[in-house]
Coordinates of C-alpha atoms in Angstrom, one line a residue:
X1 CA -26.4 -5.1 -11.7
X2 CA -23.3 -2.9 -11.6
X3 CA -20.2 -3.3 -9.8
X4 CA -18.5 -0.2 -8.5
X5 CA -16.3 0.4 -5.5
X6 CA -14.0 -2.2 -3.9
X7 CA -15.2 -2.8 -0.3
X8 CA -12.2 -4.8 0.9
X9 CA -8.8 -6.0 -0.3
X10 CA -7.2 -9.1 1.3
X11 CA -3.4 -9.7 1.7
X12 CA -2.0 -12.7 3.1
X13 CA 0.7 -12.3 5.7
X14 CA 2.9 -14.5 7.7
X15 CA 3.0 -12.4 10.9
X16 CA -0.1 -10.2 11.7
X17 CA 2.0 -8.5 14.3
X18 CA 4.7 -7.5 11.9
X19 CA 2.1 -6.6 9.2
X20 CA 0.2 -4.5 11.6
X21 CA 3.3 -2.5 12.6
X22 CA 4.3 -1.8 9.0
X23 CA 0.9 -0.9 7.7
X24 CA -0.1 1.1 10.8
X25 CA 3.0 2.5 12.3
X26 CA 5.2 2.7 9.1
X27 CA 2.7 3.6 6.4
X28 CA 0.3 5.4 9.0
X29 CA -2.9 3.7 7.8
X30 CA -5.7 4.1 10.4
X31 CA -6.4 0.6 12.0
X32 CA -10.0 -0.4 12.2
X33 CA -9.9 -3.4 14.3
X34 CA -8.1 -6.7 14.9
X35 CA -9.7 -10.1 15.2
X36 CA -7.3 -12.9 15.9
X37 CA -5.0 -13.3 13.0
X38 CA -7.0 -10.7 10.9
X39 CA -6.1 -7.0 11.2
X40 CA -8.2 -4.4 9.2
X41 CA -7.1 -0.9 8.1
X42 CA -8.9 1.9 6.3
X43 CA -7.5 3.0 3.1
X44 CA -9.6 5.9 1.9
X45 CA -12.8 3.9 2.6
X46 CA -11.7 0.8 1.3
X47 CA -10.8 -1.9 3.9
X48 CA -7.6 -3.6 3.8
X49 CA -7.5 -7.1 5.5
X50 CA -4.2 -8.6 6.6
X51 CA -4.7 -12.3 6.9
X52 CA -2.0 -13.5 9.1
X53 CA -0.6 -16.7 10.5
X54 CA 0.5 -18.1 7.1
X55 CA 3.6 -20.4 7.0
X56 CA 4.7 -18.9 3.7
X57 CA 3.3 -16.1 1.5
X58 CA 3.8 -15.9 -2.4
X59 CA 3.6 -12.3 -3.3
X60 CA 1.6 -12.0 -6.4
X61 CA 3.6 -11.5 -9.6
X62 CA 2.1 -8.5 -11.5
X63 CA 0.1 -7.5 -8.6
X64 CA 0.6 -4.1 -7.1
X65 CA -1.6 -1.8 -4.7
X66 CA -1.3 1.9 -5.3
X67 CA -1.8 4.6 -2.6
X68 CA -2.9 7.9 -4.0
X69 CA -0.9 10.7 -2.4
X70 CA -0.4 14.5 -3.0
X71 CA 3.2 15.5 -2.6
X72 CA 4.8 12.2 -3.6
X73 CA 8.4 13.3 -2.8
X74 CA 7.3 14.5 0.9
X75 CA 5.3 11.3 1.4
X76 CA 8.2 9.2 0.3
X77 CA 10.7 11.1 2.4
X78 CA 8.5 10.4 5.4
X79 CA 8.1 6.8 4.8
X80 CA 12.0 6.4 4.3
X81 CA 12.5 8.2 7.6
X82 CA 10.1 5.5 9.2
X83 CA 12.3 2.7 7.6
X84 CA 10.5 2.0 4.4
X85 CA 13.0 1.0 1.5
X86 CA 11.9 2.1 -1.9
X87 CA 12.8 -0.1 -4.9
X88 CA 12.3 3.0 -7.2
X89 CA 12.2 6.5 -5.9
X90 CA 9.5 8.9 -7.1
X91 CA 9.7 9.3 -10.7
X92 CA 7.7 10.5 -13.8
X93 CA 5.7 7.5 -15.4
X94 CA 3.7 9.3 -18.0
X95 CA 2.9 12.6 -19.2
X96 CA -0.9 12.7 -19.9
X97 CA -2.9 15.6 -21.5
X98 CA -4.1 17.2 -18.1
X99 CA -1.5 15.7 -15.6
X100 CA 1.9 14.0 -15.2
X101 CA 1.8 10.5 -13.5
X102 CA 4.3 10.0 -10.9
X103 CA 5.0 6.8 -8.8
X104 CA 7.4 5.3 -6.3
X105 CA 7.5 1.4 -5.5
X106 CA 8.3 -0.4 -2.3
X107 CA 7.5 -3.7 -0.6
X108 CA 5.9 -4.7 2.6
X109 CA 7.6 -7.3 5.0
X110 CA 6.0 -10.4 3.0
X111 CA 7.2 -8.9 -0.3
X112 CA 3.9 -7.5 -1.7
X113 CA 4.5 -4.9 -4.3
X114 CA 3.2 -1.5 -3.1
X115 CA 3.3 2.0 -4.8
X116 CA 2.7 5.6 -4.1
X117 CA 1.1 7.4 -7.1
X118 CA 0.5 11.1 -7.8
X119 CA -1.3 12.8 -10.5
X120 CA 0.4 16.1 -10.7
X121 CA -1.5 18.9 -12.3

């Protein structure tokens, strides 16, 4: 047996409506469907499930979901124009032998840490 591709990632949220607006309208992820307090989005073939209706959400310490992008500065500027507040603007994280790794960090309405990442060649 070999595990390979993640099929789905679940995130607890306090308000499905608010999270649906953030991930769909602000981040621009394609919405797949909604069932009650569960909203599902497509993240490049991996399904993101927002599990709503929680009284309180503890955003995981040391947990971050990274979105691979091209042209990180342009994507970050587009998200900022939609109201996304970045904790760290796009910046060089590491120089690898074949690319430079760039990242930018922000949070969703429940405090989950999210990031943009680009491998510039």
